[in-house]
Amino acid sequence: MKLYTIGYAGKSAREFFTILKNSDVKKIIDVRLYPSTKDCGFARSKDLAFFLWVLCRIKYEHHKEFAPIPSMLKGYKESLFGWNDIEEQYSNLCRARKFTLTPDMDCACFLCAEPTPERCHRRLLVEYLARQNPDVEIIHL
């Protein structure tokens, strides 16, 4: 089983969709809390679903339950706490919400805004899910 992640910030639409088209991704799972704000550009949820299907034949799903809670995002953005705190809080959220790896996640790509996975909850999420099956490969696009 393969789990992919991608962030759209810092990528042009051409770069973003080319990366996805050249991958084995079958579905995008959007894990953002607010996928439709104006600052999302080409990655606004309704536009993104259209572009993904037309350009790449990739399905789109938004799963708000995988997003951090608003106070977690706000606290981090306002430097009220650091990344280590986010890792702990988000791990607790994964356990509390009982996130489960499912067969339909094979070749799914978890999407968020952050350009790299190092300090993004999408990485924490796929690592949490991967611990449920030793045969999971994580690929950051």
PDB file of C-alpha atoms in Angstrom:
ATOM      1  CA  MET A   1       0.000   0.000   0.000  1.00  0.00           C
ATOM      2  CA  LYS A   2       1.218   3.490  -0.863  1.00  0.00           C
ATOM      3  CA  LEU A   3       0.241   6.727   0.874  1.00  0.00           C
ATOM      4  CA  TYR A   4       1.281   9.969  -0.791  1.00  0.00           C
ATOM      5  CA  THR A   5       1.359  13.533   0.497  1.00  0.00           C
ATOM      6  CA  ILE A   6       1.587  16.852  -1.304  1.00  0.00           C
ATOM      7  CA  GLY A   7       1.429  20.539  -0.460  1.00  0.00           C
ATOM      8  CA  TYR A   8       0.437  23.127  -3.035  1.00  0.00           C
ATOM      9  CA  ALA A   9       2.008  26.281  -1.565  1.00  0.00           C
ATOM     10  CA  GLY A  10       4.997  27.456  -3.546  1.00  0.00           C
ATOM     11  CA  LYS A  11       4.056  25.373  -6.575  1.00  0.00           C
ATOM     12  CA  SER A  12       2.611  26.667  -9.803  1.00  0.00           C
ATOM     13  CA  ALA A  13      -0.505  24.930 -11.081  1.00  0.00           C
ATOM     14  CA  ARG A  14       1.606  23.458 -13.887  1.00  0.00           C
ATOM     15  CA  GLU A  15       4.140  22.011 -11.447  1.00  0.00           C
ATOM     16  CA  PHE A  16       1.478  20.729  -9.033  1.00  0.00           C
ATOM     17  CA  PHE A  17      -0.634  18.925 -11.640  1.00  0.00           C
ATOM     18  CA  THR A  18       2.415  17.584 -13.503  1.00  0.00           C
ATOM     19  CA  ILE A  19       3.730  16.009 -10.296  1.00  0.00           C
ATOM     20  CA  LEU A  20       0.371  14.353  -9.689  1.00  0.00           C
ATOM     21  CA  LYS A  21      -0.101  13.253 -13.294  1.00  0.00           C
ATOM     22  CA  ASN A  22       3.323  11.574 -13.237  1.00  0.00           C
ATOM     23  CA  SER A  23       2.550   9.699 -10.024  1.00  0.00           C
ATOM     24  CA  ASP A  24       0.457   6.665  -9.197  1.00  0.00           C
ATOM     25  CA  VAL A  25      -2.066   8.771  -7.229  1.00  0.00           C
ATOM     26  CA  LYS A  26      -5.691   7.715  -7.699  1.00  0.00           C
ATOM     27  CA  LYS A  27      -7.372  10.065  -5.240  1.00  0.00           C
ATOM     28  CA  ILE A  28      -6.626  13.297  -3.377  1.00  0.00           C
ATOM     29  CA  ILE A  29      -7.759  13.404   0.234  1.00  0.00           C
ATOM     30  CA  ASP A  30      -7.850  17.064   1.205  1.00  0.00           C
ATOM     31  CA  VAL A  31      -7.009  17.376   4.909  1.00  0.00           C
ATOM     32  CA  ARG A  32      -7.314  21.151   5.193  1.00  0.00           C
ATOM     33  CA  LEU A  33      -9.689  22.746   7.664  1.00  0.00           C
ATOM     34  CA  TYR A  34     -10.617  25.527   5.223  1.00  0.00           C
ATOM     35  CA  PRO A  35     -10.317  24.244   1.622  1.00  0.00           C
ATOM     36  CA  SER A  36     -12.330  27.018  -0.022  1.00  0.00           C
ATOM     37  CA  THR A  37     -10.766  30.290   1.103  1.00  0.00           C
ATOM     38  CA  LYS A  38      -9.782  32.885  -1.483  1.00  0.00           C
ATOM     39  CA  ASP A  39      -6.065  32.503  -0.759  1.00  0.00           C
ATOM     40  CA  CYS A  40      -6.110  28.859  -1.947  1.00  0.00           C
ATOM     41  CA  GLY A  41      -5.811  29.940  -5.599  1.00  0.00           C
ATOM     42  CA  PHE A  42      -5.993  26.937  -7.941  1.00  0.00           C
ATOM     43  CA  ALA A  43      -6.333  24.675  -4.881  1.00  0.00           C
ATOM     44  CA  ARG A  44      -9.795  25.895  -3.845  1.00  0.00           C
ATOM     45  CA  SER A  45     -11.796  22.729  -3.316  1.00  0.00           C
ATOM     46  CA  LYS A  46     -14.356  23.103  -6.126  1.00  0.00           C
ATOM     47  CA  ASP A  47     -11.740  24.202  -8.660  1.00  0.00           C
ATOM     48  CA  LEU A  48      -9.278  21.583  -7.479  1.00  0.00           C
ATOM     49  CA  ALA A  49     -11.776  18.738  -7.865  1.00  0.00           C
ATOM     50  CA  PHE A  50     -12.433  19.849 -11.452  1.00  0.00           C
ATOM     51  CA  PHE A  51      -8.762  20.298 -12.393  1.00  0.00           C
ATOM     52  CA  LEU A  52      -7.725  16.995 -10.808  1.00  0.00           C
ATOM     53  CA  TRP A  53     -10.305  15.042 -12.762  1.00  0.00           C
ATOM     54  CA  VAL A  54      -9.916  16.814 -16.116  1.00  0.00           C
ATOM     55  CA  LEU A  55      -6.121  17.033 -16.104  1.00  0.00           C
ATOM     56  CA  CYS A  56      -5.138  13.880 -14.204  1.00  0.00           C
ATOM     57  CA  ARG A  57      -8.195  11.616 -13.841  1.00  0.00           C
ATOM     58  CA  ILE A  58      -7.713  11.816 -10.067  1.00  0.00           C
ATOM     59  CA  LYS A  59     -10.705  11.837  -7.722  1.00  0.00           C
ATOM     60  CA  TYR A  60     -11.061  14.436  -4.968  1.00  0.00           C
ATOM     61  CA  GLU A  61     -12.419  14.085  -1.438  1.00  0.00           C
ATOM     62  CA  HIS A  62     -12.366  16.546   1.438  1.00  0.00           C
ATOM     63  CA  HIS A  63     -12.049  14.982   4.878  1.00  0.00           C
ATOM     64  CA  LYS A  64     -12.359  17.741   7.457  1.00  0.00           C
ATOM     65  CA  GLU A  65     -12.035  15.188  10.263  1.00  0.00           C
ATOM     66  CA  PHE A  66      -8.324  14.838   9.362  1.00  0.00           C
ATOM     67  CA  ALA A  67      -7.726  18.592   9.792  1.00  0.00           C
ATOM     68  CA  PRO A  68      -6.318  20.068  12.995  1.00  0.00           C
ATOM     69  CA  ILE A  69      -8.775  21.873  15.227  1.00  0.00           C
ATOM     70  CA  PRO A  70      -8.910  25.670  14.756  1.00  0.00           C
ATOM     71  CA  SER A  71      -7.222  26.488  18.073  1.00  0.00           C
ATOM     72  CA  MET A  72      -4.274  24.274  17.139  1.00  0.00           C
ATOM     73  CA  LEU A  73      -3.735  26.119  13.854  1.00  0.00           C
ATOM     74  CA  LYS A  74      -4.211  29.531  15.429  1.00  0.00           C
ATOM     75  CA  GLY A  75      -1.856  28.806  18.304  1.00  0.00           C
ATOM     76  CA  TYR A  76       0.884  27.638  15.968  1.00  0.00           C
ATOM     77  CA  LYS A  77       0.462  30.540  13.520  1.00  0.00           C
ATOM     78  CA  GLU A  78       0.569  33.018  16.395  1.00  0.00           C
ATOM     79  CA  SER A  79       3.643  31.305  17.925  1.00  0.00           C
ATOM     80  CA  LEU A  80       1.804  30.474  21.132  1.00  0.00           C
ATOM     81  CA  PHE A  81       3.392  27.041  20.959  1.00  0.00           C
ATOM     82  CA  GLY A  82       5.951  25.253  18.804  1.00  0.00           C
ATOM     83  CA  TRP A  83       6.025  22.380  16.352  1.00  0.00           C
ATOM     84  CA  ASN A  84       6.684  19.773  19.067  1.00  0.00           C
ATOM     85  CA  ASP A  85       3.440  20.850  20.716  1.00  0.00           C
ATOM     86  CA  ILE A  86       1.596  20.487  17.387  1.00  0.00           C
ATOM     87  CA  GLU A  87       3.000  16.987  16.931  1.00  0.00           C
ATOM     88  CA  GLU A  88       1.756  15.973  20.368  1.00  0.00           C
ATOM     89  CA  GLN A  89      -1.649  17.637  19.990  1.00  0.00           C
ATOM     90  CA  TYR A  90      -2.241  16.215  16.525  1.00  0.00           C
ATOM     91  CA  SER A  91      -1.159  12.710  17.596  1.00  0.00           C
ATOM     92  CA  ASN A  92      -3.661  12.934  20.433  1.00  0.00           C
ATOM     93  CA  LEU A  93      -6.309  14.044  17.939  1.00  0.00           C
ATOM     94  CA  CYS A  94      -5.568  11.043  15.692  1.00  0.00           C
ATOM     95  CA  ARG A  95      -6.046   8.685  18.621  1.00  0.00           C
ATOM     96  CA  ALA A  96      -9.159  10.460  19.906  1.00  0.00           C
ATOM     97  CA  ARG A  97     -10.799  10.433  16.473  1.00  0.00           C
ATOM     98  CA  LYS A  98      -9.646   6.833  15.921  1.00  0.00           C
ATOM     99  CA  PHE A  99      -8.278   7.391  12.425  1.00  0.00           C
ATOM    100  CA  THR A 100      -8.045   4.079  10.625  1.00  0.00           C
ATOM    101  CA  LEU A 101      -6.142   3.025   7.542  1.00  0.00           C
ATOM    102  CA  THR A 102      -8.623   1.661   5.004  1.00  0.00           C
ATOM    103  CA  PRO A 103      -8.066  -0.226   1.726  1.00  0.00           C
ATOM    104  CA  ASP A 104      -9.466   2.675  -0.317  1.00  0.00           C
ATOM    105  CA  MET A 105      -6.543   4.807   0.861  1.00  0.00           C
ATOM    106  CA  ASP A 106      -4.123   2.844  -1.314  1.00  0.00           C
ATOM    107  CA  CYS A 107      -2.537   5.306  -3.754  1.00  0.00           C
ATOM    108  CA  ALA A 108      -4.347   8.210  -2.074  1.00  0.00           C
ATOM    109  CA  CYS A 109      -2.515  11.498  -1.701  1.00  0.00           C
ATOM    110  CA  PHE A 110      -3.119  13.603   1.404  1.00  0.00           C
ATOM    111  CA  LEU A 111      -3.174  17.285   0.496  1.00  0.00           C
ATOM    112  CA  CYS A 112      -2.494  20.370   2.570  1.00  0.00           C
ATOM    113  CA  ALA A 113      -1.064  23.805   1.887  1.00  0.00           C
ATOM    114  CA  GLU A 114       2.390  23.483   3.458  1.00  0.00           C
ATOM    115  CA  PRO A 115       5.044  23.207   0.733  1.00  0.00           C
ATOM    116  CA  THR A 116       7.001  20.469   2.524  1.00  0.00           C
ATOM    117  CA  PRO A 117       5.861  17.694   4.862  1.00  0.00           C
ATOM    118  CA  GLU A 118       8.287  18.316   7.720  1.00  0.00           C
ATOM    119  CA  ARG A 119       6.033  20.723   9.592  1.00  0.00           C
ATOM    120  CA  CYS A 120       2.642  19.723   8.286  1.00  0.00           C
ATOM    121  CA  HIS A 121      -0.058  17.614   9.885  1.00  0.00           C
ATOM    122  CA  ARG A 122      -0.405  15.593   6.669  1.00  0.00           C
ATOM    123  CA  ARG A 123       2.937  13.939   7.471  1.00  0.00           C
ATOM    124  CA  LEU A 124       1.826  13.191  11.018  1.00  0.00           C
ATOM    125  CA  LEU A 125      -1.422  11.742   9.689  1.00  0.00           C
ATOM    126  CA  VAL A 126       0.149   9.363   7.173  1.00  0.00           C
ATOM    127  CA  GLU A 127       2.758   8.272   9.708  1.00  0.00           C
ATOM    128  CA  TYR A 128      -0.037   7.511  12.168  1.00  0.00           C
ATOM    129  CA  LEU A 129      -1.956   5.542   9.523  1.00  0.00           C
ATOM    130  CA  ALA A 130       1.192   3.715   8.362  1.00  0.00           C
ATOM    131  CA  ARG A 131       1.798   2.373  11.866  1.00  0.00           C
ATOM    132  CA  GLN A 132      -1.382   0.305  11.366  1.00  0.00           C
ATOM    133  CA  ASN A 133       0.126  -1.728   8.518  1.00  0.00           C
ATOM    134  CA  PRO A 134       3.825  -2.609   8.144  1.00  0.00           C
ATOM    135  CA  ASP A 135       3.434  -2.798   4.338  1.00  0.00           C
ATOM    136  CA  VAL A 136       2.639   0.907   3.898  1.00  0.00           C
ATOM    137  CA  GLU A 137       5.075   3.011   1.907  1.00  0.00           C
ATOM    138  CA  ILE A 138       4.935   6.791   2.428  1.00  0.00           C
ATOM    139  CA  ILE A 139       5.850   8.984  -0.543  1.00  0.00           C
ATOM    140  CA  HIS A 140       6.052  12.777  -0.208  1.00  0.00           C
ATOM    141  CA  LEU A 141       5.572  14.477  -3.586  1.00  0.00           C
TER     142      LEU A 141
END
